[in-house]
C-alpha positions as a printed Julia matrix, in Angstrom:
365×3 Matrix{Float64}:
  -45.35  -43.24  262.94
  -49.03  -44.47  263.53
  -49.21  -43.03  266.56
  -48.35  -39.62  265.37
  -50.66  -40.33  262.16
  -53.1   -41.28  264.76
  -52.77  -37.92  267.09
  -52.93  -35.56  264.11
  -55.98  -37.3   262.75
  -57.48  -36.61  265.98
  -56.27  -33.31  266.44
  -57.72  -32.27  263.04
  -61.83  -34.2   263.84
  -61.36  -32.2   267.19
  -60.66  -28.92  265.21
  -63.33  -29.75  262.77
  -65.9   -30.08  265.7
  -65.12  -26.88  266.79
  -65.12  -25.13  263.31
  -68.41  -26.56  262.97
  -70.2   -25.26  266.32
  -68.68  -21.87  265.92
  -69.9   -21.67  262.32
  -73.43  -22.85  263.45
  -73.42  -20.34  266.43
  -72.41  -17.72  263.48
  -75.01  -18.38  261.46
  -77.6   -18.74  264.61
  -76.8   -15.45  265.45
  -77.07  -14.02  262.03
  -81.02  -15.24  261.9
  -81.53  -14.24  265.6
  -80.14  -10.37  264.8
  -82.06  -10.01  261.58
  -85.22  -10.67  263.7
  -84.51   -8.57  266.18
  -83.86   -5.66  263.9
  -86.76   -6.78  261.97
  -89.12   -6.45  265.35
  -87.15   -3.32  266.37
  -87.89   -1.28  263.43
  -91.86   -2.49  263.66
  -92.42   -1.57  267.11
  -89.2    -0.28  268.97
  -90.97    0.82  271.94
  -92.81   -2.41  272.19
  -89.88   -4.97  271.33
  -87.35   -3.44  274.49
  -90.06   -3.07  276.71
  -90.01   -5.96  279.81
  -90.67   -5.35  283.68
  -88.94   -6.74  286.79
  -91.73   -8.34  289.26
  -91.51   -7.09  291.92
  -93.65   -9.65  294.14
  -94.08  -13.59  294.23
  -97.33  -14.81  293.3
  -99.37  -16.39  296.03
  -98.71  -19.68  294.57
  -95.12  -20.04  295.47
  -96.09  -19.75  299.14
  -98.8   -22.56  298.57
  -97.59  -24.88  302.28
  -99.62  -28.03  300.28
  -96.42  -27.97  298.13
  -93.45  -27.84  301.5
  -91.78  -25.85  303.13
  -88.61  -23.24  301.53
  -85.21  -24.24  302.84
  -81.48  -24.05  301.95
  -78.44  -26.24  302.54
  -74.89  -25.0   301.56
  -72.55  -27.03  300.19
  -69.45  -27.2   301.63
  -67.16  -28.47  298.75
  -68.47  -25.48  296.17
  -69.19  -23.36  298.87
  -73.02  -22.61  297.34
  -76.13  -22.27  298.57
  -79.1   -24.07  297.44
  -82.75  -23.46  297.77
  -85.45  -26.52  297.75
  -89.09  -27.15  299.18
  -89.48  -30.09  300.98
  -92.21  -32.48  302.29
  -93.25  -35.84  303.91
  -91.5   -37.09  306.98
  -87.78  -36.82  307.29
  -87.49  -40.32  308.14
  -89.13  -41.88  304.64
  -87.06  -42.66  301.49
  -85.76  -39.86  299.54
  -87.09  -38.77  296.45
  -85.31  -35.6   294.77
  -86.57  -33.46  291.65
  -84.11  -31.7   288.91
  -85.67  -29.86  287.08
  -85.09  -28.48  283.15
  -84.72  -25.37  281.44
  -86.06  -22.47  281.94
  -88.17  -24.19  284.79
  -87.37  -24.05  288.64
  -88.39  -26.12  291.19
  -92.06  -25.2   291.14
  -92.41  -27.22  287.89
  -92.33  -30.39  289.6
  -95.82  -29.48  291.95
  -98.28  -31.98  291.27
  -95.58  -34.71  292.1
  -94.86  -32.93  295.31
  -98.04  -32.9   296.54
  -98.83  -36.33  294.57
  -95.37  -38.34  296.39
  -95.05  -36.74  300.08
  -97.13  -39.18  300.92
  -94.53  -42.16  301.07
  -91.04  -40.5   300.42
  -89.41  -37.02  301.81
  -90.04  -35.0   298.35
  -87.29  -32.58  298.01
  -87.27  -30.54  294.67
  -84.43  -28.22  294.02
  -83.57  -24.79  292.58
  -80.76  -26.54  290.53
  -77.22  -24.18  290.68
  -77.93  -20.71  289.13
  -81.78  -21.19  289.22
  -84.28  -19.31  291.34
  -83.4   -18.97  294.55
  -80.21  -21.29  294.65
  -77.01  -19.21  294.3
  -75.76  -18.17  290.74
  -71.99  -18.45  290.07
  -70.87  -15.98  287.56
  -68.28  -17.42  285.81
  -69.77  -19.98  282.4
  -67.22  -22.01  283.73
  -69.12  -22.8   287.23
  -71.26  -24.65  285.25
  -69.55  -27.5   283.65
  -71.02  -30.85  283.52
  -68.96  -32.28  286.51
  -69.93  -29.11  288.77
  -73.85  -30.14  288.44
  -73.25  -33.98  288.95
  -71.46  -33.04  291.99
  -74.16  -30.62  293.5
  -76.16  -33.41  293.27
  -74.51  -35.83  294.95
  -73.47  -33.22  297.53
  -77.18  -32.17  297.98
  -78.25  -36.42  298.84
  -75.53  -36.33  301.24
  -76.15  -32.82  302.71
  -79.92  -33.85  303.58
  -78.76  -37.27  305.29
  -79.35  -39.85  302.99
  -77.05  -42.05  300.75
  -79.32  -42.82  298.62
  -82.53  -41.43  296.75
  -85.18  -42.27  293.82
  -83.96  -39.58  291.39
  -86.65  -37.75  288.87
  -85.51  -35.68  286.67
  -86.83  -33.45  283.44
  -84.93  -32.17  280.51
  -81.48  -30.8   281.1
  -82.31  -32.31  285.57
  -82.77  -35.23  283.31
  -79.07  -35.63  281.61
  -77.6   -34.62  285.46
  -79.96  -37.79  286.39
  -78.9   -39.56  283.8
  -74.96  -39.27  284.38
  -75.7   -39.01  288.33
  -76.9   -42.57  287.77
  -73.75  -43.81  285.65
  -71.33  -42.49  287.93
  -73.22  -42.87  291.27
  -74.95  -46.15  291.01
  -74.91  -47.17  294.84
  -76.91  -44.01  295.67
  -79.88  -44.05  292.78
  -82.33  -46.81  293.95
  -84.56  -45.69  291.03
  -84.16  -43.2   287.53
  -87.24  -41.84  286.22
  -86.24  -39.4   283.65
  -88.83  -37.28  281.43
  -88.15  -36.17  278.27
  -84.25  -36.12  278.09
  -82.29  -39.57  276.42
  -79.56  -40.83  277.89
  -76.6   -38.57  276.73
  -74.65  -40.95  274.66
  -77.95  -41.75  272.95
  -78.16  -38.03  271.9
  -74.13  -37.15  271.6
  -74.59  -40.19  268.51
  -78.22  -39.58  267.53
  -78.01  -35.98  266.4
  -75.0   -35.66  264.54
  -76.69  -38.37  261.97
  -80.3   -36.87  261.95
  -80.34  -33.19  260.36
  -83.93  -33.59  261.78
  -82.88  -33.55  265.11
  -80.05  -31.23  264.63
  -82.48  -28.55  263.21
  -84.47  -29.28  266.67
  -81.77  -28.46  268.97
  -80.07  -25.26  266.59
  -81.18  -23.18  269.71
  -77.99  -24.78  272.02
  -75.58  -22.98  268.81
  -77.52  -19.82  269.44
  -76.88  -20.0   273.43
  -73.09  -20.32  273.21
  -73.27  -16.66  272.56
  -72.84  -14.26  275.49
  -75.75  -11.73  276.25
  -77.82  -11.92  272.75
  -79.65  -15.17  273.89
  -80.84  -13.54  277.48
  -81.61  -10.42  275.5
  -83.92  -12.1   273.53
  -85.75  -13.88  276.1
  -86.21  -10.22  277.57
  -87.73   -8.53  274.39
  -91.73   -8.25  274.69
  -91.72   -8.59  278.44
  -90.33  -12.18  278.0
  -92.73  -13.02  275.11
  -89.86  -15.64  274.2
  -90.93  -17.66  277.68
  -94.11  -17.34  277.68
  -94.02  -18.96  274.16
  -92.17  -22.04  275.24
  -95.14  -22.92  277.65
  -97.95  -21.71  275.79
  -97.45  -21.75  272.13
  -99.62  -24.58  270.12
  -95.87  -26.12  268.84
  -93.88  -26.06  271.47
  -96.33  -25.54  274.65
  -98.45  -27.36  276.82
 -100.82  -29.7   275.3
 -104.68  -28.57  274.72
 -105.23  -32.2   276.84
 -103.05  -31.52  279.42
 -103.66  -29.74  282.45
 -102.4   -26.0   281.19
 -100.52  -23.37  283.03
 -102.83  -20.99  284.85
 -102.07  -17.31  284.57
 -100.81  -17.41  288.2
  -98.58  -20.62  287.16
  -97.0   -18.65  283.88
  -96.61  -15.48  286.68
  -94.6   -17.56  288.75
  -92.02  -18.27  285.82
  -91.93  -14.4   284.85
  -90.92  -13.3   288.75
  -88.22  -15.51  288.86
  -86.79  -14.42  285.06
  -87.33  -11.18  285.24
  -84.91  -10.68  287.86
  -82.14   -8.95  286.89
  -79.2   -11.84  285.97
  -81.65  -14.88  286.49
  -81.5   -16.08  282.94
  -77.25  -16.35  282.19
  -77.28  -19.17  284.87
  -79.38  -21.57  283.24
  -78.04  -20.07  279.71
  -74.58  -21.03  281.13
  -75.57  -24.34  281.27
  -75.58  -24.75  277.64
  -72.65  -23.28  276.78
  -70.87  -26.12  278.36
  -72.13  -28.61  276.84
  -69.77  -28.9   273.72
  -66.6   -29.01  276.45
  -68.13  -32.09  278.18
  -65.93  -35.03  277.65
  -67.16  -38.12  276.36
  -68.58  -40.91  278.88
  -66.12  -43.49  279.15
  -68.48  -45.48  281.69
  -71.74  -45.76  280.61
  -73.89  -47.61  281.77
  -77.17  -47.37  283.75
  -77.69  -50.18  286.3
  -80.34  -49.45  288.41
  -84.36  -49.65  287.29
  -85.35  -46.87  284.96
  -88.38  -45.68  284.03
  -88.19  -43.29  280.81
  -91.68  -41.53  280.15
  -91.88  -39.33  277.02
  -94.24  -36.7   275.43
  -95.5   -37.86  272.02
  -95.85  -33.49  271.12
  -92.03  -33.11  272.11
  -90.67  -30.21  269.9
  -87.59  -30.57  271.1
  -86.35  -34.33  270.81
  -87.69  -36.73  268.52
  -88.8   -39.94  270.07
  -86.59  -42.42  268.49
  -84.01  -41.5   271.37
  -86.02  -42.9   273.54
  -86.33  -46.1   272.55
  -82.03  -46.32  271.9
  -82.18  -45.31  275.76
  -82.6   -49.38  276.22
  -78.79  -49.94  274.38
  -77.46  -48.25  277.75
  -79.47  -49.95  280.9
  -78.74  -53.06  282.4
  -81.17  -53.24  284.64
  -85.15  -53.47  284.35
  -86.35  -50.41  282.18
  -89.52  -49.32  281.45
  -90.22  -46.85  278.25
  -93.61  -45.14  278.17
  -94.93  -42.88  275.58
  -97.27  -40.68  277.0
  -99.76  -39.67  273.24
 -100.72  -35.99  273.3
  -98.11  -34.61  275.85
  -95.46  -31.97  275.3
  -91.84  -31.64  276.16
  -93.34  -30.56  279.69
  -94.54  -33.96  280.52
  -94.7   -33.8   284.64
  -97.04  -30.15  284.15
  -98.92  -31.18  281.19
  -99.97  -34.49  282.06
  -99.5   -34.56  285.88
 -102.32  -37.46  286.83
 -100.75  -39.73  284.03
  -97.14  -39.36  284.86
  -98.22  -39.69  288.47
  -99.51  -42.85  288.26
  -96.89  -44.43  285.97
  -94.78  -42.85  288.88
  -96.77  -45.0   291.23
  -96.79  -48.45  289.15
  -93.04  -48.48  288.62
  -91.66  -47.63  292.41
  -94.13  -49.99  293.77
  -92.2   -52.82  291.7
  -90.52  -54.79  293.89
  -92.36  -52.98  296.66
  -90.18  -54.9   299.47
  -87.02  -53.07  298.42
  -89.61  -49.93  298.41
  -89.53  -49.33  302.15
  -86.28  -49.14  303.54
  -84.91  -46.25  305.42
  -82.29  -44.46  303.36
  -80.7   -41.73  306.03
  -77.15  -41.89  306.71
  -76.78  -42.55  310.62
């Protein structure tokens, strides 16, 4: 009897999770078409008006970043794209990068860490250049953990000093718990570890109000259509917008930079991959394992509009290994582009720790 009073108390809290999403997706969508029909009837022509770029901008080609190359997985069967540099034979350091960003986001650090590790940063699975399953489905939580681990192993190495921002931040994070004898280091920027946030947000309507956009991107097609409106005015915000952009301290996007973003999104399909991400993350089962035991360095951006910095600190309730929080005053959400010198040398101060495990060889023989 208590088991069955047991299952249909569970069955109902699972049905009133999902009542609750679909209700706040219904009422996400309700505010997102009354703006649209609001811009619509104030400047039709203007609000459905966007252009496909037709050519990179020189600073994608920039050889002081690496050099473009691909590796197919042979478990999924997809195709990645990454730049690479430093010598094959140094220590592995891979970049995951956040949404909507691509691999170019993580520059200064390849240019900044090729000089003691093979820097590989990677057009994460529907992103850029990397191939772009079709199916929502392709892009469950499991499927992204595994590209990573596939993509270590794929590049001959075992191991690897992960870095990762925003939503390449939770992969890190969960690439860490279930993969602990191939992370020698975590640095993660701006994204708490995902049991900190799955418990944090429900209780803070604060927080919830902050991240009201995931509701809006279960839906299909209305959330890439509004990114498209105004020739992408909707991206261009996100970078450059006094709330939610890059810091007046930091180092700023340069027209060329913000061009770089718009070629890759303006393809035609480029945005429902890394949309798709998002509308998996209310099917991702709970962590039973959870804890981080390698070193991790957390750095966060006082400006973050996204998160609110108490996560970060609840981060610590997870690791059980050395861990290093540092709150970086003036930065945004884009930490690693807005404040590339500072995160740099934080970078520096916490892999040099314990600088005799620093270099060993990690490629599988």
């Amino acid at each position: 009897m208590a088991r069955l009073l047991y299952t249909l108390l569970r069955k109902i809290r699972v049905l009133g999770f999902w009542c609750a999403v679909y209700a706040c997706c219904a009422l996400c969508a309700c505010l997102a078409l009354l703006r649209l029909c609001w811009k619509a009837l104030a400047s039709p022509c203007e609000t459905f008006r966007w252009r496909v770029r037709e050519s990179a901008p020189a600073c994608l080609g920039d050889t002081s970043l690496g050099t473009h190359c691909y590796v197919k997985i042979k478990e999924s069967g997809l195709r990645f794209h990454y730049v690479a540099a430093g010598e094959r034979g140094k220590p592995l350091m891979l970049f995951l990068h956040g949404f909507p960003e691509f691999w170019y986001s993580w520059r200064h650090q390849l240019r900044e860490f090729k000089s003691e590790f093979r820097v590989v940063a990677v057009d994460m699975r529907g992103y850029g250049e990397s191939d772009q399953p079709t199916f929502a489905d392709s892009y469950r939580i499991d499927h992204l953990v595994a590209d990573v681990k596939d993509i270590v192993e794929c590049l001959g190495y075992n191991r690897c000093f992960l870095v990762g921002h925003d939503w390449g931040g939770f992969i890190a994070w969960l690439f860490a718990v279930h993969y602990p004898e191939m992370v020698t280091k975590l640095i993660v920027l701006n994204c708490p570890h995902p049991s900190v946030f799955a418990d944090y947000t429900p209780r803070h309507p604060s927080q919830l109000l902050k991240s009201s956009y995931m509701f809006l991107f279960q839906l299909p097609r209305l959330p890439e259509l509004l990114f498209s409106i105004h020739d992408f005015k909707a991206l261009k915000t996100l970078f450059t917008s006094s709330r939610t952009g890059i810091g007046r301290k930091g180092s700023g996007l340069t027209k060329e930079d913000l061009e770089a973003y718009l070629y890759y999104y303006s393809q035609p399909g480029a945005l429902t991959g890394p949309l798709n991400y998002y509308r998996n993350i209310f099917s991702a089962p709970p962590l039973r394992q959870q804890d981080v035991k390698c070193p991790v360095l957390l750095l966060w951006g006082e400006r973050d509009a996204f998160l609110e910095q108490e996560m970060a600190e609840l981060c610590r309730l997870y690791i059980k290994g050395h861990f290093r929080l540092n709150i970086i005053s003036g930065a945004s959400h884009w930490l690693q582009q807005d404040q590339p010198d500072i995160v740099n040398t934080l970078m520096w101060t916490f892999l040099k720790e314990g600088e005799g495990r620093l270099n060993y060889r990690l490629p599988l023989s």
